PDB file of C-alpha atoms in Angstrom:
ATOM      1  CA  UNK A   1       0.000   0.000   0.000  1.00 53.00           C
ATOM      2  CA  UNK A   2       1.323   3.430  -0.917  1.00 59.00           C
ATOM      3  CA  UNK A   3       1.795   6.204   1.511  1.00 63.00           C
ATOM      4  CA  UNK A   4      -1.127   8.049  -0.008  1.00 61.00           C
ATOM      5  CA  UNK A   5      -3.428   5.114   0.541  1.00 65.00           C
ATOM      6  CA  UNK A   6      -2.235   4.719   4.066  1.00 69.00           C
ATOM      7  CA  UNK A   7      -2.900   8.355   4.901  1.00 65.00           C
ATOM      8  CA  UNK A   8      -6.320   8.092   3.249  1.00 62.00           C
ATOM      9  CA  UNK A   9      -7.185   5.058   5.302  1.00 65.00           C
ATOM     10  CA  UNK A  10      -6.019   6.753   8.479  1.00 68.00           C
ATOM     11  CA  UNK A  11      -8.032   9.842   7.669  1.00 62.00           C
ATOM     12  CA  UNK A  12     -11.099   7.736   7.000  1.00 61.00           C
ATOM     13  CA  UNK A  13     -10.635   5.934  10.330  1.00 68.00           C
ATOM     14  CA  UNK A  14     -10.271   9.206  12.191  1.00 66.00           C
ATOM     15  CA  UNK A  15     -13.403  10.486  10.464  1.00 61.00           C
ATOM     16  CA  UNK A  16     -15.350   7.433  11.548  1.00 57.00           C
ATOM     17  CA  UNK A  17     -14.134   7.859  15.125  1.00 65.00           C
ATOM     18  CA  UNK A  18     -15.134  11.513  15.106  1.00 59.00           C
ATOM     19  CA  UNK A  19     -18.566  10.716  13.751  1.00 52.00           C
ATOM     20  CA  UNK A  20     -18.981   7.929  16.318  1.00 61.00           C
ATOM     21  CA  UNK A  21     -18.013  10.275  19.111  1.00 58.00           C
ATOM     22  CA  UNK A  22     -20.430  12.889  17.826  1.00 57.00           C
ATOM     23  CA  UNK A  23     -23.216  10.366  17.673  1.00 51.00           C
ATOM     24  CA  UNK A  24     -22.434   9.076  21.174  1.00 60.00           C
ATOM     25  CA  UNK A  25     -22.407  12.621  22.519  1.00 64.00           C
ATOM     26  CA  UNK A  26     -25.708  13.416  20.844  1.00 60.00           C
ATOM     27  CA  UNK A  27     -27.226  10.180  22.068  1.00 63.00           C
ATOM     28  CA  UNK A  28     -26.029  10.814  25.630  1.00 62.00           C
ATOM     29  CA  UNK A  29     -27.396  14.338  25.551  1.00 71.00           C
ATOM     30  CA  UNK A  30     -30.694  13.106  24.212  1.00 68.00           C
ATOM     31  CA  UNK A  31     -30.877  10.394  26.873  1.00 63.00           C
ATOM     32  CA  UNK A  32     -30.157  12.934  29.587  1.00 68.00           C
ATOM     33  CA  UNK A  33     -32.846  15.206  28.194  1.00 73.00           C
ATOM     34  CA  UNK A  34     -35.301  12.335  28.109  1.00 67.00           C
ATOM     35  CA  UNK A  35     -34.384  11.318  31.638  1.00 65.00           C
ATOM     36  CA  UNK A  36     -34.916  14.868  32.887  1.00 73.00           C
ATOM     37  CA  UNK A  37     -38.271  14.937  31.131  1.00 74.00           C
ATOM     38  CA  UNK A  38     -39.283  11.614  32.667  1.00 62.00           C
ATOM     39  CA  UNK A  39     -38.090  12.793  36.063  1.00 71.00           C
ATOM     40  CA  UNK A  40     -40.126  15.993  35.714  1.00 72.00           C
ATOM     41  CA  UNK A  41     -43.173  14.010  34.687  1.00 73.00           C
ATOM     42  CA  UNK A  42     -42.768  11.676  37.652  1.00 70.00           C
ATOM     43  CA  UNK A  43     -42.361  14.563  40.077  1.00 76.00           C
ATOM     44  CA  UNK A  44     -45.393  16.270  38.587  1.00 77.00           C
ATOM     45  CA  UNK A  45     -47.349  13.051  38.863  1.00 74.00           C
ATOM     46  CA  UNK A  46     -46.246  12.503  42.439  1.00 74.00           C
ATOM     47  CA  UNK A  47     -47.176  16.068  43.328  1.00 80.00           C
ATOM     48  CA  UNK A  48     -50.591  15.562  41.778  1.00 79.00           C
ATOM     49  CA  UNK A  49     -51.076  12.311  43.692  1.00 81.00           C
ATOM     50  CA  UNK A  50     -49.919  14.008  46.910  1.00 81.00           C
ATOM     51  CA  UNK A  51     -52.418  16.839  46.382  1.00 83.00           C
ATOM     52  CA  UNK A  52     -55.224  14.366  45.672  1.00 77.00           C
ATOM     53  CA  UNK A  53     -54.361  12.283  48.748  1.00 78.00           C
ATOM     54  CA  UNK A  54     -54.148  15.401  50.908  1.00 82.00           C
ATOM     55  CA  UNK A  55     -57.457  16.719  49.596  1.00 79.00           C
ATOM     56  CA  UNK A  56     -59.044  13.310  50.118  1.00 78.00           C
ATOM     57  CA  UNK A  57     -57.650  13.151  53.656  1.00 77.00           C
ATOM     58  CA  UNK A  58     -58.999  16.610  54.438  1.00 79.00           C
ATOM     59  CA  UNK A  59     -62.369  15.629  53.009  1.00 79.00           C
ATOM     60  CA  UNK A  60     -62.405  12.454  55.106  1.00 82.00           C
ATOM     61  CA  UNK A  61     -61.406  14.416  58.233  1.00 77.00           C
ATOM     62  CA  UNK A  62     -64.138  16.934  57.482  1.00 78.00           C
ATOM     63  CA  UNK A  63     -66.602  14.096  57.023  1.00 76.00           C
ATOM     64  CA  UNK A  64     -65.551  12.507  60.300  1.00 81.00           C
ATOM     65  CA  UNK A  65     -65.905  15.844  62.097  1.00 76.00           C
ATOM     66  CA  UNK A  66     -69.342  16.293  60.590  1.00 77.00           C
ATOM     67  CA  UNK A  67     -70.371  12.769  61.597  1.00 77.00           C
ATOM     68  CA  UNK A  68     -69.099  13.354  65.148  1.00 78.00           C
ATOM     69  CA  UNK A  69     -70.938  16.658  65.264  1.00 78.00           C
ATOM     70  CA  UNK A  70     -74.115  15.018  63.992  1.00 81.00           C
ATOM     71  CA  UNK A  71     -73.740  12.229  66.532  1.00 84.00           C
ATOM     72  CA  UNK A  72     -73.384  14.797  69.304  1.00 82.00           C
ATOM     73  CA  UNK A  73     -76.508  16.588  68.036  1.00 82.00           C
ATOM     74  CA  UNK A  74     -78.421  13.307  67.867  1.00 86.00           C
ATOM     75  CA  UNK A  75     -77.256  12.380  71.392  1.00 84.00           C
ATOM     76  CA  UNK A  76     -78.366  15.762  72.747  1.00 83.00           C
ATOM     77  CA  UNK A  77     -81.701  15.413  70.980  1.00 82.00           C
ATOM     78  CA  UNK A  78     -82.242  11.916  72.394  1.00 83.00           C
ATOM     79  CA  UNK A  79     -81.320  13.095  75.881  1.00 85.00           C
ATOM     80  CA  UNK A  80     -83.805  15.964  75.598  1.00 82.00           C
ATOM     81  CA  UNK A  81     -86.498  13.593  74.341  1.00 80.00           C
ATOM     82  CA  UNK A  82     -85.794  11.113  77.151  1.00 81.00           C
ATOM     83  CA  UNK A  83     -85.887  13.929  79.696  1.00 81.00           C
ATOM     84  CA  UNK A  84     -89.185  15.149  78.246  1.00 76.00           C
ATOM     85  CA  UNK A  85     -90.637  11.617  78.281  1.00 81.00           C
ATOM     86  CA  UNK A  86     -89.552  11.123  81.909  1.00 77.00           C
ATOM     87  CA  UNK A  87     -91.109  14.444  82.894  1.00 76.00           C
ATOM     88  CA  UNK A  88     -94.341  13.583  81.098  1.00 78.00           C
ATOM     89  CA  UNK A  89     -94.362  10.131  82.714  1.00 73.00           C
ATOM     90  CA  UNK A  90     -93.821  11.730  86.108  1.00 74.00           C
ATOM     91  CA  UNK A  91     -96.629  14.218  85.470  1.00 80.00           C
ATOM     92  CA  UNK A  92     -98.978  11.441  84.342  1.00 78.00           C
ATOM     93  CA  UNK A  93     -97.981   9.275  87.319  1.00 74.00           C
ATOM     94  CA  UNK A  94     -98.515  12.139  89.761  1.00 82.00           C
ATOM     95  CA  UNK A  95    -101.833  12.987  88.178  1.00 86.00           C
ATOM     96  CA  UNK A  96    -102.879   9.340  88.433  1.00 85.00           C
ATOM     97  CA  UNK A  97    -101.846   9.346  92.085  1.00 89.00           C
ATOM     98  CA  UNK A  98    -103.767  12.561  92.773  1.00 90.00           C
ATOM     99  CA  UNK A  99    -106.879  11.202  91.040  1.00 91.00           C
ATOM    100  CA  UNK A 100    -106.690   7.995  93.083  1.00 90.00           C
ATOM    101  CA  UNK A 101    -106.247   9.875  96.354  1.00 94.00           C
ATOM    102  CA  UNK A 102    -109.046  12.320  95.552  1.00 94.00           C
ATOM    103  CA  UNK A 103    -111.406   9.428  94.931  1.00 95.00           C
ATOM    104  CA  UNK A 104    -110.158   7.507  97.971  1.00 94.00           C
ATOM    105  CA  UNK A 105    -110.561  10.338 100.470  1.00 95.00           C
ATOM    106  CA  UNK A 106    -114.253  10.622  99.604  1.00 95.00           C
ATOM    107  CA  UNK A 107    -114.877   6.863  99.747  1.00 96.00           C
ATOM    108  CA  UNK A 108    -113.074   5.853 102.943  1.00 96.00           C
ATOM    109  CA  UNK A 109    -116.005   3.689 103.982  1.00 95.00           C
ATOM    110  CA  UNK A 110    -114.958   1.162 101.315  1.00 93.00           C
ATOM    111  CA  UNK A 111    -113.127  -1.714 103.010  1.00 92.00           C
ATOM    112  CA  UNK A 112    -113.475  -0.203 106.487  1.00 93.00           C
ATOM    113  CA  UNK A 113    -113.125  -2.453 109.526  1.00 93.00           C
ATOM    114  CA  UNK A 114    -113.595  -2.145 113.281  1.00 93.00           C
ATOM    115  CA  UNK A 115    -110.802  -1.645 115.793  1.00 94.00           C
ATOM    116  CA  UNK A 116    -110.426  -0.261 119.280  1.00 92.00           C
ATOM    117  CA  UNK A 117    -107.913   1.288 121.617  1.00 90.00           C
ATOM    118  CA  UNK A 118    -106.359  -0.755 124.415  1.00 86.00           C
ATOM    119  CA  UNK A 119    -108.176  -0.221 127.762  1.00 80.00           C
ATOM    120  CA  UNK A 120    -111.133   1.375 125.992  1.00 83.00           C
ATOM    121  CA  UNK A 121    -113.964  -0.940 124.967  1.00 79.00           C
ATOM    122  CA  UNK A 122    -115.419   1.513 122.444  1.00 87.00           C
ATOM    123  CA  UNK A 123    -115.218   0.079 118.913  1.00 91.00           C
ATOM    124  CA  UNK A 124    -114.111   2.493 116.177  1.00 93.00           C
ATOM    125  CA  UNK A 125    -114.454   2.364 112.379  1.00 94.00           C
ATOM    126  CA  UNK A 126    -111.223   2.643 110.396  1.00 94.00           C
ATOM    127  CA  UNK A 127    -112.913   5.073 107.969  1.00 95.00           C
ATOM    128  CA  UNK A 128    -111.700   8.234 109.692  1.00 96.00           C
ATOM    129  CA  UNK A 129    -108.199   6.872 110.236  1.00 96.00           C
ATOM    130  CA  UNK A 130    -107.975   5.988 106.549  1.00 96.00           C
ATOM    131  CA  UNK A 131    -109.083   9.505 105.648  1.00 96.00           C
ATOM    132  CA  UNK A 132    -106.289  10.933 107.795  1.00 96.00           C
ATOM    133  CA  UNK A 133    -103.723   8.634 106.153  1.00 96.00           C
ATOM    134  CA  UNK A 134    -104.806   9.607 102.629  1.00 96.00           C
ATOM    135  CA  UNK A 135    -104.630  13.279 103.609  1.00 95.00           C
ATOM    136  CA  UNK A 136    -100.984  12.732 104.569  1.00 96.00           C
ATOM    137  CA  UNK A 137    -100.382  10.839 101.317  1.00 95.00           C
ATOM    138  CA  UNK A 138    -101.458  13.918  99.371  1.00 93.00           C
ATOM    139  CA  UNK A 139     -98.514  15.866 100.754  1.00 93.00           C
ATOM    140  CA  UNK A 140     -96.101  12.916 100.386  1.00 93.00           C
ATOM    141  CA  UNK A 141     -96.082  12.120 104.072  1.00 94.00           C
ATOM    142  CA  UNK A 142     -97.216   9.147 106.132  1.00 95.00           C
ATOM    143  CA  UNK A 143     -99.506   8.500 109.079  1.00 95.00           C
ATOM    144  CA  UNK A 144     -98.056   7.199 112.351  1.00 95.00           C
ATOM    145  CA  UNK A 145    -100.200   4.348 113.686  1.00 94.00           C
ATOM    146  CA  UNK A 146    -100.866   4.549 117.403  1.00 92.00           C
ATOM    147  CA  UNK A 147     -99.407   1.639 119.355  1.00 90.00           C
ATOM    148  CA  UNK A 148    -102.605   1.441 121.412  1.00 91.00           C
ATOM    149  CA  UNK A 149    -104.769   0.287 118.495  1.00 93.00           C
ATOM    150  CA  UNK A 150    -105.827  -3.376 118.540  1.00 92.00           C
ATOM    151  CA  UNK A 151    -108.611  -5.530 117.121  1.00 89.00           C
ATOM    152  CA  UNK A 152    -111.995  -5.624 118.939  1.00 84.00           C
ATOM    153  CA  UNK A 153    -111.689  -9.296 119.923  1.00 78.00           C
ATOM    154  CA  UNK A 154    -108.653  -8.546 122.086  1.00 64.00           C
ATOM    155  CA  UNK A 155    -109.406  -9.239 125.743  1.00 60.00           C
ATOM    156  CA  UNK A 156    -109.258  -5.967 127.684  1.00 50.00           C
ATOM    157  CA  UNK A 157    -110.750  -7.217 130.918  1.00 47.00           C
ATOM    158  CA  UNK A 158    -109.734  -6.073 133.449  1.00 41.00           C
ATOM    159  CA  UNK A 159    -109.409  -2.686 131.677  1.00 40.00           C
ATOM    160  CA  UNK A 160    -106.103  -0.868 131.628  1.00 37.00           C
ATOM    161  CA  UNK A 161    -105.580   2.784 132.465  1.00 37.00           C
ATOM    162  CA  UNK A 162    -105.309   5.159 129.522  1.00 34.00           C
ATOM    163  CA  UNK A 163    -101.528   5.203 129.847  1.00 35.00           C
ATOM    164  CA  UNK A 164    -101.312   1.443 129.594  1.00 34.00           C
ATOM    165  CA  UNK A 165     -98.374  -0.824 130.199  1.00 38.00           C
ATOM    166  CA  UNK A 166     -98.041  -4.139 128.413  1.00 42.00           C
ATOM    167  CA  UNK A 167     -96.813  -5.614 131.686  1.00 43.00           C
ATOM    168  CA  UNK A 168    -100.422  -5.534 132.914  1.00 46.00           C
ATOM    169  CA  UNK A 169    -101.201  -8.384 130.538  1.00 47.00           C
ATOM    170  CA  UNK A 170    -100.281 -11.944 131.206  1.00 51.00           C
ATOM    171  CA  UNK A 171     -99.880 -12.663 127.504  1.00 66.00           C
ATOM    172  CA  UNK A 172     -97.810  -9.992 125.787  1.00 74.00           C
ATOM    173  CA  UNK A 173     -97.703 -12.096 122.620  1.00 82.00           C
ATOM    174  CA  UNK A 174    -101.476 -11.852 122.409  1.00 86.00           C
ATOM    175  CA  UNK A 175    -101.247  -8.073 122.603  1.00 87.00           C
ATOM    176  CA  UNK A 176     -98.590  -7.933 119.882  1.00 89.00           C
ATOM    177  CA  UNK A 177    -100.634 -10.255 117.647  1.00 89.00           C
ATOM    178  CA  UNK A 178    -103.664  -8.001 118.012  1.00 90.00           C
ATOM    179  CA  UNK A 179    -101.590  -4.909 117.195  1.00 92.00           C
ATOM    180  CA  UNK A 180    -100.180  -6.633 114.124  1.00 92.00           C
ATOM    181  CA  UNK A 181    -103.643  -7.707 113.052  1.00 92.00           C
ATOM    182  CA  UNK A 182    -104.784  -4.077 113.278  1.00 94.00           C
ATOM    183  CA  UNK A 183    -101.829  -2.909 111.156  1.00 94.00           C
ATOM    184  CA  UNK A 184    -102.474  -5.609 108.553  1.00 93.00           C
ATOM    185  CA  UNK A 185    -106.149  -4.696 108.346  1.00 94.00           C
ATOM    186  CA  UNK A 186    -105.331  -0.999 108.089  1.00 95.00           C
ATOM    187  CA  UNK A 187    -102.919  -1.725 105.270  1.00 94.00           C
ATOM    188  CA  UNK A 188    -105.569  -3.817 103.483  1.00 94.00           C
ATOM    189  CA  UNK A 189    -108.217  -1.095 103.933  1.00 95.00           C
ATOM    190  CA  UNK A 190    -106.024   1.581 102.368  1.00 96.00           C
ATOM    191  CA  UNK A 191    -104.972  -0.783  99.576  1.00 94.00           C
ATOM    192  CA  UNK A 192    -108.623  -1.127  98.569  1.00 94.00           C
ATOM    193  CA  UNK A 193    -108.946   2.657  98.452  1.00 95.00           C
ATOM    194  CA  UNK A 194    -105.819   3.606  96.492  1.00 95.00           C
ATOM    195  CA  UNK A 195    -105.525   0.526  94.280  1.00 92.00           C
ATOM    196  CA  UNK A 196    -101.983  -0.362  95.374  1.00 93.00           C
ATOM    197  CA  UNK A 197    -100.219  -1.758  98.402  1.00 93.00           C
ATOM    198  CA  UNK A 198     -99.099   1.029 100.737  1.00 95.00           C
ATOM    199  CA  UNK A 199     -95.795   0.944 102.577  1.00 96.00           C
ATOM    200  CA  UNK A 200     -95.851  -0.016 106.248  1.00 94.00           C
ATOM    201  CA  UNK A 201     -92.605   1.107 107.854  1.00 93.00           C
ATOM    202  CA  UNK A 202     -91.222   0.659 111.359  1.00 91.00           C
ATOM    203  CA  UNK A 203     -89.097   3.454 112.790  1.00 86.00           C
ATOM    204  CA  UNK A 204     -86.117   2.996 115.110  1.00 83.00           C
ATOM    205  CA  UNK A 205     -88.231   4.006 118.079  1.00 86.00           C
ATOM    206  CA  UNK A 206     -90.589   1.100 117.360  1.00 87.00           C
ATOM    207  CA  UNK A 207     -93.442   3.203 115.941  1.00 91.00           C
ATOM    208  CA  UNK A 208     -95.144   2.108 112.740  1.00 95.00           C
ATOM    209  CA  UNK A 209     -96.169   4.485 109.981  1.00 96.00           C
ATOM    210  CA  UNK A 210     -98.032   3.899 106.748  1.00 96.00           C
ATOM    211  CA  UNK A 211     -97.036   5.649 103.474  1.00 96.00           C
ATOM    212  CA  UNK A 212     -98.359   5.772  99.924  1.00 94.00           C
ATOM    213  CA  UNK A 213     -95.101   4.236  98.673  1.00 89.00           C
TER     214      UNK A 213
END
């Protein structure tokens, strides 16, 4: 090969290398540009997703707050309704009680029985005592039952003084049974009048009292 051919071949080789380098540089630049574009698109997409997620989260939080607020409103409404129902029930119950007592106090002869006081042989009707008890019921109080009241068949001979002592009787159990019988009958009499069982309560001092409830 001549020198001229050799130089031509070398020049051609250098030209090819230069073109290859130019192409590689262009390709690299283009790839970088494309990568930057893809990166920008991804960042834009991520930002969009972040905004959507944030907006959705805020909307959910707002919805939860609204639900909680509505629940609180519903709870308050239910409490007011329950309070109103309880008040109305109380009013109706009190009115029913008043109606019963008003009828009872004018019909105390219904279910009346006979009793007497220890050491006094006079027999008494329970009508007036029932009327007194119902009068106390109307002001939410009770009637104290006298410890001297017994049933008429209780043996009072020989008679006791007015300020009696149970020691004057040979059989104290008999006296207590007669007192209990009187209390039971009084309770039954009032039950017939008011349509419910009254409360018979014993105090610490031993006295008995009868209440509406």
